[in-house]
Coordinates of C-alpha atoms and ligand atoms in Angstrom, one line a residue:
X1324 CA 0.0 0.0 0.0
X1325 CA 1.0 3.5 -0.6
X1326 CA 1.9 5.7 1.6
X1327 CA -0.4 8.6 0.9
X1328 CA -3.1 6.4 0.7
X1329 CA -2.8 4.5 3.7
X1330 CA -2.0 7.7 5.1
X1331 CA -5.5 9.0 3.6
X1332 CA -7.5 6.2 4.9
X1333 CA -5.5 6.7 8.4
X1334 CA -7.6 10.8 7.9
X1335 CA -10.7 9.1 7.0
X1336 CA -10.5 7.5 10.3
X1337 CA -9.9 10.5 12.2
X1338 CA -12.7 12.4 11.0
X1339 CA -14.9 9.5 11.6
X1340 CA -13.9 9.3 15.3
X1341 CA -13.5 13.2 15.3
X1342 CA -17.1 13.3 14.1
X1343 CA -18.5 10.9 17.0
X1344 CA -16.2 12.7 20.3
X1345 CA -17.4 16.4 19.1
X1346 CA -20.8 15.7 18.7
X1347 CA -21.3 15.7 15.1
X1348 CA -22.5 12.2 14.1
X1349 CA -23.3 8.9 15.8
X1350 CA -23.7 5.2 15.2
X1351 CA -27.9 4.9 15.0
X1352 CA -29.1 3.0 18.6
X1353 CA -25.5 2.4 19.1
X1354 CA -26.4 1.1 22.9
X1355 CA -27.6 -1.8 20.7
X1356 CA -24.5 -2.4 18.7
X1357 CA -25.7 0.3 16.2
X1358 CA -27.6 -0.7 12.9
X1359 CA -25.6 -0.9 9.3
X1360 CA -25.8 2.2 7.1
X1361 CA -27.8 4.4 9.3
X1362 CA -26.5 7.5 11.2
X1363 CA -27.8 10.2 13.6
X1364 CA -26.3 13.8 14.1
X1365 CA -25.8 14.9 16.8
X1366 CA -25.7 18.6 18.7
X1367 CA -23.4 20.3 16.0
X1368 CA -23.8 17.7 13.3
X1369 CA -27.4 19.0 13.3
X1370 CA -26.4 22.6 13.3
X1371 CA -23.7 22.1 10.4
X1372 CA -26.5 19.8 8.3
X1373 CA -29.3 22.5 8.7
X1374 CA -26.9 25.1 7.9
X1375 CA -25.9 23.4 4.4
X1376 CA -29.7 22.7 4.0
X1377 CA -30.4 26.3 4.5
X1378 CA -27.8 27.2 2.3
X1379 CA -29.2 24.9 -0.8
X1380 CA -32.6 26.1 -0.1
X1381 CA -31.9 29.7 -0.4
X1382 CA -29.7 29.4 -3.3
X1383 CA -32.4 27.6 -5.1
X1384 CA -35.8 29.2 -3.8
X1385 CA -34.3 33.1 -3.3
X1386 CA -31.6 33.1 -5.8
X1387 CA -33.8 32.0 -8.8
X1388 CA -37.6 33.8 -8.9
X1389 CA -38.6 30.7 -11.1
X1390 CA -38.0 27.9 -8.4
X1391 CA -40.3 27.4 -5.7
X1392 CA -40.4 24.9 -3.3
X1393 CA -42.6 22.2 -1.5
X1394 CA -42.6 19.6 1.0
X1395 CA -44.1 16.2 -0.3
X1396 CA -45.1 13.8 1.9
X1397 CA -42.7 10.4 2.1
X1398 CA -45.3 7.9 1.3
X1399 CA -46.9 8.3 -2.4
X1400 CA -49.9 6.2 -3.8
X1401 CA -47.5 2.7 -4.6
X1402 CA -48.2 3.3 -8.8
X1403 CA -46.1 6.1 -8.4
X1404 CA -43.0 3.9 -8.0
X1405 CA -44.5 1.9 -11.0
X1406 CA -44.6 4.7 -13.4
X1407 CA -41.3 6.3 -12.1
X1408 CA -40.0 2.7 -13.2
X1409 CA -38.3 1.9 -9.4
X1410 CA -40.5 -1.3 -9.2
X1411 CA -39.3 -2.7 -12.3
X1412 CA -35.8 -1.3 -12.8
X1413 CA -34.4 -0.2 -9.5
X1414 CA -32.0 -2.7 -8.7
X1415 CA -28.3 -3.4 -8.4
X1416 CA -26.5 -6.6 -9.6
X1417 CA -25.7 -8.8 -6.4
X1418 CA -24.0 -12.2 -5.9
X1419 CA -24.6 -14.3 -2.6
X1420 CA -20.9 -16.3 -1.4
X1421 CA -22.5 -19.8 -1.0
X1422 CA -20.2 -20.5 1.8
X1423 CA -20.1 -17.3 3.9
X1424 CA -23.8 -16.4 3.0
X1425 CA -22.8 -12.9 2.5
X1426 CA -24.6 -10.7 -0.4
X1427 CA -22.1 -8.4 -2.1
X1428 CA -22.7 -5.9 -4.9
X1429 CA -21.2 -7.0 -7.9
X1430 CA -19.9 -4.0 -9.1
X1431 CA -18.1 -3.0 -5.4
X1432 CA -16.3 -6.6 -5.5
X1433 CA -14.9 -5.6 -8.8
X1434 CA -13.7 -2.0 -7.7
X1435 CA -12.3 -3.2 -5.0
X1436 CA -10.2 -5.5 -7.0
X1437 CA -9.7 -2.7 -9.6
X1438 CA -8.4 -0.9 -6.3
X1439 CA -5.8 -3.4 -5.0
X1440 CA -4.2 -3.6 -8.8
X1441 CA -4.1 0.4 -8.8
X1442 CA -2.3 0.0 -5.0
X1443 CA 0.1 -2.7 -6.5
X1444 CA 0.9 -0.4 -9.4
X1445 CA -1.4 -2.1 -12.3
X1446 CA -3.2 1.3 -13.2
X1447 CA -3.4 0.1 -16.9
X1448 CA -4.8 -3.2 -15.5
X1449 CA -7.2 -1.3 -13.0
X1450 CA -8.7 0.5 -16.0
X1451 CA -9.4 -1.9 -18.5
X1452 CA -11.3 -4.1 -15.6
X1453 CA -13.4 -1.0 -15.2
X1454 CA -14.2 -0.5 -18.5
X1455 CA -15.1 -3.9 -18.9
X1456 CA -17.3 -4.0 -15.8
X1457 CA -19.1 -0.7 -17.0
X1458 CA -19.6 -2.2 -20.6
X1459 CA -21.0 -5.7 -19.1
X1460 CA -23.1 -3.7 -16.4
X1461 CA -24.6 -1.3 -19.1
X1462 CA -25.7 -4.1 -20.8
X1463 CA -26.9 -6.2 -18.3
X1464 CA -24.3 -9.0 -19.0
X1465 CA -24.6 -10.8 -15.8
X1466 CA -22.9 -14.2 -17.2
X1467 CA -19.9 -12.1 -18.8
X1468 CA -19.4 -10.6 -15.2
X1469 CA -19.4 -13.1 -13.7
X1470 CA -16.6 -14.8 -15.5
X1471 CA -14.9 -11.6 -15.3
X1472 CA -14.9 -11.9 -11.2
X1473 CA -13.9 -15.7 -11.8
X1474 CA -11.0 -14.5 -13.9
X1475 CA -9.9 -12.0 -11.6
X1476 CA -10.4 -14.5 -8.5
X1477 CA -12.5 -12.3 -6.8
X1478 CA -13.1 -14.4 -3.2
X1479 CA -15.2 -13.6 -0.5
X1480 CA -14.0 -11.1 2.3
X1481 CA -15.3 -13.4 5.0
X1482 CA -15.4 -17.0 3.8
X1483 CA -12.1 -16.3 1.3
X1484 CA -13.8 -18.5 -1.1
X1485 CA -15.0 -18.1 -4.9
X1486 CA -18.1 -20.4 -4.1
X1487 CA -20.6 -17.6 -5.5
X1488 CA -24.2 -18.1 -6.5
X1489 CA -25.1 -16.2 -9.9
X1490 CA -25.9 -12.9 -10.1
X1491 CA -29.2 -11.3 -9.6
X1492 CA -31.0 -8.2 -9.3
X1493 CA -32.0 -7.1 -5.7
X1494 CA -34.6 -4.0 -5.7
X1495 CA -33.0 -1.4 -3.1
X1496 CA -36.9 -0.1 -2.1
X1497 CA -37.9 -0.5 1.3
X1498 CA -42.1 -1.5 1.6
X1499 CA -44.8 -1.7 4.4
X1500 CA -47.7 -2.1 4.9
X1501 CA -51.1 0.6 5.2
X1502 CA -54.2 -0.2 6.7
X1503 CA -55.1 -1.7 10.0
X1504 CA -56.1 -5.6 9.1
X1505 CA -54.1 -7.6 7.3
X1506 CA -56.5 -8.5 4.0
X1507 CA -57.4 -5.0 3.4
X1508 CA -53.9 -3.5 3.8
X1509 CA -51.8 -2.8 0.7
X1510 CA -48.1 -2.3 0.2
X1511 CA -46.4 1.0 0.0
X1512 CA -42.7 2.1 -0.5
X1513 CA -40.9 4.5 1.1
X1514 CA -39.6 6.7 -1.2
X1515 CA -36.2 5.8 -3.0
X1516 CA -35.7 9.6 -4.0
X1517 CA -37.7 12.8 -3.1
X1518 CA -38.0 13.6 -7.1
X1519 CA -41.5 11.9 -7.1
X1520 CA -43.1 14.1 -4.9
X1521 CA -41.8 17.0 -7.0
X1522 CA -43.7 15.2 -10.6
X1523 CA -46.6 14.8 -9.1
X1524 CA -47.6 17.8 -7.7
X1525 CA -45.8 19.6 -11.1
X1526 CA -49.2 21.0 -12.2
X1527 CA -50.9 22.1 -8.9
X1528 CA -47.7 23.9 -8.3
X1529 CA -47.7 25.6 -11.6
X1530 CA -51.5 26.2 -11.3
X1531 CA -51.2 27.8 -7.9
X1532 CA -47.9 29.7 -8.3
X1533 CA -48.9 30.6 -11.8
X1534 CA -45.8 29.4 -12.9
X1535 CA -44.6 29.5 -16.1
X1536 CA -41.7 27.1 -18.3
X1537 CA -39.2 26.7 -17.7
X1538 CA -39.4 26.8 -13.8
X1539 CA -38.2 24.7 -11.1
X1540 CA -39.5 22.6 -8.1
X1541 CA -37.0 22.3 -5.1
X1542 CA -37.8 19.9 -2.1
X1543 CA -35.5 18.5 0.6
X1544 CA -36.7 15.4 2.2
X1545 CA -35.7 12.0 3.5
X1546 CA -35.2 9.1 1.0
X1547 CA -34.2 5.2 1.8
X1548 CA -32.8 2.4 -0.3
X1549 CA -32.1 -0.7 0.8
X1550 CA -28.0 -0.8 0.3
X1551 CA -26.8 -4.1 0.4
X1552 CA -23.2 -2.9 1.5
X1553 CA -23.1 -0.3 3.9
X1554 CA -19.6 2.0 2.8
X1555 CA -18.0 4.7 4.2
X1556 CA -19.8 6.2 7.2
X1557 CA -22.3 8.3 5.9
X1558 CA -21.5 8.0 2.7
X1559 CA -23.5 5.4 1.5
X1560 CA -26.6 5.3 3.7
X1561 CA -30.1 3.3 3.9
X1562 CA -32.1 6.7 5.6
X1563 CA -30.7 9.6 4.1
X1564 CA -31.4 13.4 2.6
X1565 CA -31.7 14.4 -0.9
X1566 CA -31.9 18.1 -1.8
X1567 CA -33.5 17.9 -5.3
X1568 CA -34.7 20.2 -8.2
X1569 CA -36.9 19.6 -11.0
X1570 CA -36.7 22.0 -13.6
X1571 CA -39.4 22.3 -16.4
X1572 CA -38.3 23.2 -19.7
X1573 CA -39.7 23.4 -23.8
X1574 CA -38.7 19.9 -25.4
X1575 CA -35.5 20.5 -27.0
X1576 CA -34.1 23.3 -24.9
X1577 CA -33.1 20.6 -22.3
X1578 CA -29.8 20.5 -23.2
X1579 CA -28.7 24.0 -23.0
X1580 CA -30.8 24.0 -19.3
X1581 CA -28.6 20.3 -18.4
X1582 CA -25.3 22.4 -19.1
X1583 CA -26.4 25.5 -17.4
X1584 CA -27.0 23.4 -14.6
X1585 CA -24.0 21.8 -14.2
X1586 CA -22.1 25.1 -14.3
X1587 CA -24.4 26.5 -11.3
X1588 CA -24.4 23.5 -9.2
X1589 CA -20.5 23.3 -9.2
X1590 CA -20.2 26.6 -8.2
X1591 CA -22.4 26.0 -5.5
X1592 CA -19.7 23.1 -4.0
X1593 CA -16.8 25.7 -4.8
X1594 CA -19.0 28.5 -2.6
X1595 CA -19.7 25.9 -0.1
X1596 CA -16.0 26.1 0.2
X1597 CA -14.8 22.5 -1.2
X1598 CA -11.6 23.7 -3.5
X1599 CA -11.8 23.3 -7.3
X1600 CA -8.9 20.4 -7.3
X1601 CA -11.2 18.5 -5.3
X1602 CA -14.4 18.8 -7.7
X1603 CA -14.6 16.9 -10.9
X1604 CA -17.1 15.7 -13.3
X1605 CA -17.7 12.5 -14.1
X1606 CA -20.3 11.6 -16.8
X1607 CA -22.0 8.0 -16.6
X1608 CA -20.9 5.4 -18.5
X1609 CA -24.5 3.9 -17.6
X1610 CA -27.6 5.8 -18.0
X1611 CA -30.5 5.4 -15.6
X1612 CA -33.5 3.6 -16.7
X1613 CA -34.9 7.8 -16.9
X1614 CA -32.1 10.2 -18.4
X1615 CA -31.0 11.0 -21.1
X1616 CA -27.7 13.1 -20.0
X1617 CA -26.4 13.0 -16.6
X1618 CA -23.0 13.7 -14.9
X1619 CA -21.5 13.3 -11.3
X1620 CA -20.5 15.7 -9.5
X1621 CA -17.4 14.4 -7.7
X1622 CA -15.6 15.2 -4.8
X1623 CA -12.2 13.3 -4.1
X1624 CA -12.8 12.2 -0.4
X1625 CA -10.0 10.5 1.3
X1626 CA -11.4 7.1 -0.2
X1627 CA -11.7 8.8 -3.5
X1628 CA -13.4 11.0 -6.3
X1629 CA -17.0 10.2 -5.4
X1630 CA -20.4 11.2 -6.3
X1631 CA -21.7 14.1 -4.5
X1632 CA -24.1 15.3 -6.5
X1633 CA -26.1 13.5 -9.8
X1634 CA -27.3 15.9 -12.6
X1635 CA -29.8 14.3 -14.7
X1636 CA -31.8 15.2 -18.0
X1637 CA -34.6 13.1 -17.7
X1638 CA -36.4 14.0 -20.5
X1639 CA -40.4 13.5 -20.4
X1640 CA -40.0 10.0 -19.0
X1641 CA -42.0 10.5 -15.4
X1642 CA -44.5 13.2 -16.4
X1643 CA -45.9 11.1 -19.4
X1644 CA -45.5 7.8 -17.3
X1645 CA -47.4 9.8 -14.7
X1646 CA -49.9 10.7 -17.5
X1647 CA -50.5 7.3 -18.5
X1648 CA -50.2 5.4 -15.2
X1649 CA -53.3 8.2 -13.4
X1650 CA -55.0 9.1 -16.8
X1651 CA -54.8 12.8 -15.7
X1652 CA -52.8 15.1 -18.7
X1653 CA -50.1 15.9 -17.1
X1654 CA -49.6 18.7 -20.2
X1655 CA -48.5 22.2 -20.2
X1656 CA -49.8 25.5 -21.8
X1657 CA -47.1 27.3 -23.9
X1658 CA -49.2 30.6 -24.6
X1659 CA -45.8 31.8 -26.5
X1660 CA -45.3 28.4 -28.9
X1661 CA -49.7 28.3 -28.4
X1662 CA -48.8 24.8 -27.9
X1663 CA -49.9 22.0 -25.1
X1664 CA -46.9 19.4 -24.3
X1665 CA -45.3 18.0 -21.6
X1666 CA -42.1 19.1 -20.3
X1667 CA -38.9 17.9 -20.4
X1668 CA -37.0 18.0 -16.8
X1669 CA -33.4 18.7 -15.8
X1670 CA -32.8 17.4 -12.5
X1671 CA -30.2 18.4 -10.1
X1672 CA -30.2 16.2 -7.0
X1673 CA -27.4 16.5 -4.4
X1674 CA -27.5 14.1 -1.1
X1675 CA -27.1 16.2 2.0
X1676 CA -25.4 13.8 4.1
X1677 CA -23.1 13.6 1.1
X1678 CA -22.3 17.2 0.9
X1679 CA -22.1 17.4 4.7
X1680 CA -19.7 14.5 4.7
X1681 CA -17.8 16.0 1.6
X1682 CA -17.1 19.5 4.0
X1683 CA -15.9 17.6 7.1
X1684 CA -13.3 16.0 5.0
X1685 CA -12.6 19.4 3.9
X1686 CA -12.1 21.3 7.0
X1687 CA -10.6 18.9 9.2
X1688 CA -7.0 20.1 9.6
X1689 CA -4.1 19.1 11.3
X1690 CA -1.0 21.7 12.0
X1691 CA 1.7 21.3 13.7
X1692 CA 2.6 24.3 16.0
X1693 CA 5.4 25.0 17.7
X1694 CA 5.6 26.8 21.2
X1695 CA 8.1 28.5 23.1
X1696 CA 8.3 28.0 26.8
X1697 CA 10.5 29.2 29.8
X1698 CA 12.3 26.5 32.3
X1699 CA 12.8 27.8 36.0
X1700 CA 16.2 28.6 35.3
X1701 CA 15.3 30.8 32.5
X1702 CA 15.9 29.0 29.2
X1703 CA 14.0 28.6 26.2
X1704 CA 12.3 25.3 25.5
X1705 CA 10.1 24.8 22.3
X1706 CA 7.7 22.6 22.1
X1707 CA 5.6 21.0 19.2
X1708 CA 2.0 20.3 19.4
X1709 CA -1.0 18.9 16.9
X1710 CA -3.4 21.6 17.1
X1711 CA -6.6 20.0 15.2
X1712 CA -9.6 22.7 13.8
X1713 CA -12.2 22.7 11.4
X1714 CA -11.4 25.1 8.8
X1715 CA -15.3 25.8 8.5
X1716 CA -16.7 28.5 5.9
X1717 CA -18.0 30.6 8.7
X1718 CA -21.7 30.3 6.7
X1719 CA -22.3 26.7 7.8
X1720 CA -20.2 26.8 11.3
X1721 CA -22.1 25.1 13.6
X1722 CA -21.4 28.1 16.3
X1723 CA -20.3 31.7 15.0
X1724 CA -19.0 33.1 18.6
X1725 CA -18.1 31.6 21.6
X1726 CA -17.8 34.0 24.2
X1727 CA -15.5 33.7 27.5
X1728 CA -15.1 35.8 30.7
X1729 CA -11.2 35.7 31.3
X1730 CA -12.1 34.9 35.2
X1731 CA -15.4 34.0 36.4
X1732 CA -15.3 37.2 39.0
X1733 CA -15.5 40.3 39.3
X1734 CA -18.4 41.0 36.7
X1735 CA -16.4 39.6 33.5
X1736 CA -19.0 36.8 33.3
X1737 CA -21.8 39.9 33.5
X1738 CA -20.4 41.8 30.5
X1739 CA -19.5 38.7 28.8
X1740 CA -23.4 37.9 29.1
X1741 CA -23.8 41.1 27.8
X1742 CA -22.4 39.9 24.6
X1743 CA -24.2 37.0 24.3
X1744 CA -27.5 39.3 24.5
X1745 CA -26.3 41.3 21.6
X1746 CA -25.5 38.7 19.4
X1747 CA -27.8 35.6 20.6
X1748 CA -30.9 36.8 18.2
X1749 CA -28.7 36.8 14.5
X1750 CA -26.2 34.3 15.2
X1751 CA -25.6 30.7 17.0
X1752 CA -23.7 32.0 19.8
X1753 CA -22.3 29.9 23.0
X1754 CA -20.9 30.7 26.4
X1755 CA -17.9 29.3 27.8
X1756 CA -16.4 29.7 31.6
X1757 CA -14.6 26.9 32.5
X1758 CA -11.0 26.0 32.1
X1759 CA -7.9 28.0 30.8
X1760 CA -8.5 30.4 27.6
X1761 CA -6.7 27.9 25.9
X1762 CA -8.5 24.8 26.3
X1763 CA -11.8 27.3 25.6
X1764 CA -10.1 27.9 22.2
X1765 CA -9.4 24.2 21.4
X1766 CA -12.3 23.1 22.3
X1767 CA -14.0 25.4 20.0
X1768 CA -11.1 24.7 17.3
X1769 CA -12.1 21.5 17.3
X1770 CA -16.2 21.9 16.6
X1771 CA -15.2 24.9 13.6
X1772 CA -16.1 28.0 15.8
X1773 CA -14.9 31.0 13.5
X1774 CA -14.7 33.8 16.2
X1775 CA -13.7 33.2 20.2
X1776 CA -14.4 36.4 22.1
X1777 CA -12.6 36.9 25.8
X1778 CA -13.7 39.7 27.9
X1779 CA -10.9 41.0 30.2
X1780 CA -10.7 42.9 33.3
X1781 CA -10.0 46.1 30.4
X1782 CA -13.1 45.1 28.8
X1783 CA -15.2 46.6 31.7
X1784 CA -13.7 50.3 31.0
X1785 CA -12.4 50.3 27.3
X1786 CA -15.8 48.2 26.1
X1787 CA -13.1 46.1 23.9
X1788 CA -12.8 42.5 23.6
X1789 CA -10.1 40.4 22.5
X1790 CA -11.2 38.5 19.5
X1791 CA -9.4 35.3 18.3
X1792 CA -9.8 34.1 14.8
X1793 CA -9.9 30.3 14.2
X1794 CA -7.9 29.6 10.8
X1795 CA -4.9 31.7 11.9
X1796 CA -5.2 32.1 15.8
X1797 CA -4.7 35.6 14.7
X1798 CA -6.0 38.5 18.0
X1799 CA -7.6 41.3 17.8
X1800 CA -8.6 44.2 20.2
X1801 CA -12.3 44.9 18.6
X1802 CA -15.1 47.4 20.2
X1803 CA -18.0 45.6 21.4
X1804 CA -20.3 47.5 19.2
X1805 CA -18.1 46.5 16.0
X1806 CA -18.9 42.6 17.1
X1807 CA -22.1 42.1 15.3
X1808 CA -21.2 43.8 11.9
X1809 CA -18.1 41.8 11.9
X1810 CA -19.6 38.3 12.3
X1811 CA -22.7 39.6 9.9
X1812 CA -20.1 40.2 7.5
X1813 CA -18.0 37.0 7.9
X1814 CA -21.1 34.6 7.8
X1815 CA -22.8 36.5 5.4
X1816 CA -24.7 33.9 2.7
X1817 CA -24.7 37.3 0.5
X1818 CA -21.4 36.5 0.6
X1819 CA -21.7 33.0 -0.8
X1820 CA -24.3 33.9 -3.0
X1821 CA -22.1 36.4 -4.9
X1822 CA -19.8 33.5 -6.0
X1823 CA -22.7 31.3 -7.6
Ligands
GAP239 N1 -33.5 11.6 -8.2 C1 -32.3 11.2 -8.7 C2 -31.5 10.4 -7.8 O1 -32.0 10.0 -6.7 P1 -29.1 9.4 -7.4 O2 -27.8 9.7 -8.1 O3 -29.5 8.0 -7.1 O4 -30.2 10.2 -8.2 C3 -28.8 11.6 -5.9 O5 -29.0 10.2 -6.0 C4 -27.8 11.9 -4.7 O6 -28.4 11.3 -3.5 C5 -26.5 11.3 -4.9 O7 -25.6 12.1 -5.6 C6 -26.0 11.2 -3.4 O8 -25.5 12.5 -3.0 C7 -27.3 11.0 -2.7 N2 -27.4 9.5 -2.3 C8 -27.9 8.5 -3.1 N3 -27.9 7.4 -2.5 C9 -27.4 7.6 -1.2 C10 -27.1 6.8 -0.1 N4 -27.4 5.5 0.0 N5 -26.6 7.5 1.1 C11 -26.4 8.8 1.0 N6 -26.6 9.6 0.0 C12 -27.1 9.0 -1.1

């Protein structure tokens, strides 16, 4: 193995256990061993999530005066999922080890085979394997992959054999049941992506909003899919967040809209604060059963490029399943073209937990400081330390200030309070009195906090306050009543929205 990447995979680890101590995500019902693929967030994962969420929302719903947004409802009527073509073609290849009794993806044993050539210096080799798995998988070649793991003597993790069944297809949609007794109830899905909700409430939305093409939907919501391999934290999840966008266009223009779209949604990562070096995209070699375009979005995580973010022209295929599926027109009046059709939709669809995931990676930074010291007799001693922080856009920062009384006397905790008031009404703001100044600022290194302000015994005549900025430790001696214009200005989502 390589040195950088172990050494990556070593980071990956860190953030994951940096994640759980600080409070930003936990194991689900961990007092009961936990349960694969499923997360929760905790006091400033939740911040940092909302924050992100806020941040799409606003980008998409304020930015643009043709998108509005809506809430749908996670259960739909179960023909949904038959016209959006989930019952019938939402599935991934799987193969069961005979032996172990495990159930594997196909296409994750072969890239991880593809990734032990690349670590052994077969890149060439890596390649061609992945080319061959995407041709196979395009065309749903099951017995040509499956010599292709035989030839590559792909084994089982656990059992170490190659005792595989053949490969199936293995719908990822979770179902239950509605309704009370057993005969009358029917089965329902939960929904495999919030898109749904979006295309069938397309024409009350453009009836009530008066909207008119193109315009967009936006809706964040919840979505599950059964994943058969739960990978990297919260990377790959069974209950996770979508942030989606549906936008309506004239048949024929969807192209121009698809690349448009592309261009505005990687900006959005770049404003987010993910550098450019780290964003890539990646266009599929496979198209979904619905598109007739789409691209990734990736950003290169510790473990990788990765999919962030899908961008998807998805032609007419829902709305005139819809159509056909509920025998209600599902059309559109063009008073320009005087023309009814149905649109064609450009989706942009970015998992939350995914972006989230993609700006811990990003901010979590290690520096090595060095620090001088006296010894009793009067000699200089340095010392090095790890100081750890969360390089944070200040935007999404879980808390903007955290404000400390030097001493908990003397009525520095008053005016500190003082502060708080001031600021506690615009911005997430927390008070700190216990321990040194410097613990108070690595403990709020370590959760992202942008701005650490310490009131002094000066404070109390001068009405100035040491301020202490995260990324470069940097102090400053600031007037109290300059506080509030200079977080507003540092969090600002103005700011952001200028680079978009
Ligand atoms: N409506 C289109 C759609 O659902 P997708 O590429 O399957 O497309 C879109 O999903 C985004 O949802 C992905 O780019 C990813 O960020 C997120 N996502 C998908 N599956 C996920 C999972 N199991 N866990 C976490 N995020 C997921």
């Amino acid at each position: 193995m390589s040195s950088s990447v172990s050494e990556d995979r070593n980071v990956f680890q860190k953030i994951i256990s940096h994640a759980k101590e600080y409070g930003f995500v936990f194991p689900s019902s961990e007092i009961y061993d936990g349960l694969a693929a499923v997360y929760d967030y905790g006091e400033y994962g939740v911040e940092l999530k909302n924050n992100i969420k806020q941040l799409w929302w606003k980008t998409m719903t304020q930015l643009n005066d043709n998108i509005v947004g809506i809430d749908a409802a996670i259960f739909m009527h179960p023909l949904t999922w038959k016209a959006s073509g989930h019952v019938d073609g939402f599935s991934d290849p799987m193969i069961d080890n005979k032996d172990s009794q495990k159930r594997y993806r196909v296409d994750h044993l072969i890239e991880a085979r593809a990734d032990e050539l690349t670590l052994a210096g077969k890149n060439g080799d890596a390649e061609r394997l992945l080319e061959r798995m995407n041709k196979y998988l395009a065309k749903e070649e099951f017995g040509k992959l499956k010599d292709l793991m035989d030839a590559e003597k792909i084994v089982c993790q656990v059992s170490k054999t190659a005792n595989w069944t053949d490969i199936r297809q293995f719908n990822l949609m979770f179902s239950t049941e509605v309704g009370a007794v057993a005969e009358d109830a029917s089965k329902i899905y939960l929904r495999p992506e919030t898109a749904q909700g979006i295309f069938v409430n397309f024409l009350n939305v453009q009836k009530s909003g008066r909207m008119k093409i193109p315009f967009g939907i936006a809706q964040i919501g919840k979505a599950f899919r059964n994943e058969i391999v739960a990978r990297q934290f919260i990377f790959r999840m069974r209950e996770f967040e979508q942030m989606e966008m549906q936008f309506f266009v004239r048949p024929g223009t969807e192209m121009e809209w698809y690349n448009k779209w592309k261009q505005t949604r990687l900006q959005w990562h770049k404003a987010l604060g993910l550098p450019s070096d780290k964003l890539k995209f990646h266009d599929h070699e496979k198209l979904a059963h619905y598109a007739n375009a789409a691209v990734d979005i990736e950003y290169e995580f510790p473990f990788g490029f990765k999919e962030i973010e899908g961008i998807h022209s998805r032609t007419d295929f829902d709305l005139k399943n819809h159509q056909q599926l509920s025998g209600k027109k599902q059309q559109y009046f063009d008073a320009e073209l005087n023309q009814n059709y149905i649109p064609y939709v450009v989706e942009t669809s970015v998992g939350a937990d995914r972006a989230f995931l993609a700006v811990m990676c990003n901010a979590y930074q290690e520096e090595t400081v060095t620090q001088t010291s006296k010894t009793e007799d009067g000699t200089e001693k340095n010392e090095t330390k790890t100081r750890i922080f969360l390089q944070l856009h200040p935007c999404i920062a879980p808390i903007k200030v955290a404000v400390f009384p030097l001493v908990k006397k003397d009525g520095l905790p008053e005016k500190a309070k003082e502060i708080i008031e001031l600021l506690k009404y615009d911005f997430n703001v927390v008070y700190e009195e216990r321990d040194s100044v410097g613990k108070r600022y690595t403990r709020q290194d370590l959760i992202g906090t942008p701005f650490c302000v310490t009131v002094d015994y000066e404070s109390l005549t001068d009405n100035m306050v040491t301020v202490r900025f995260r990324d470069t430790t940097e102090q400053k001696r600031i007037a109290i009543k300059e506080l509030h214009s200079l977080v507003a200005n540092e969090v600002s989502f103005k700011r952001i929205f200028e680079k978009i």
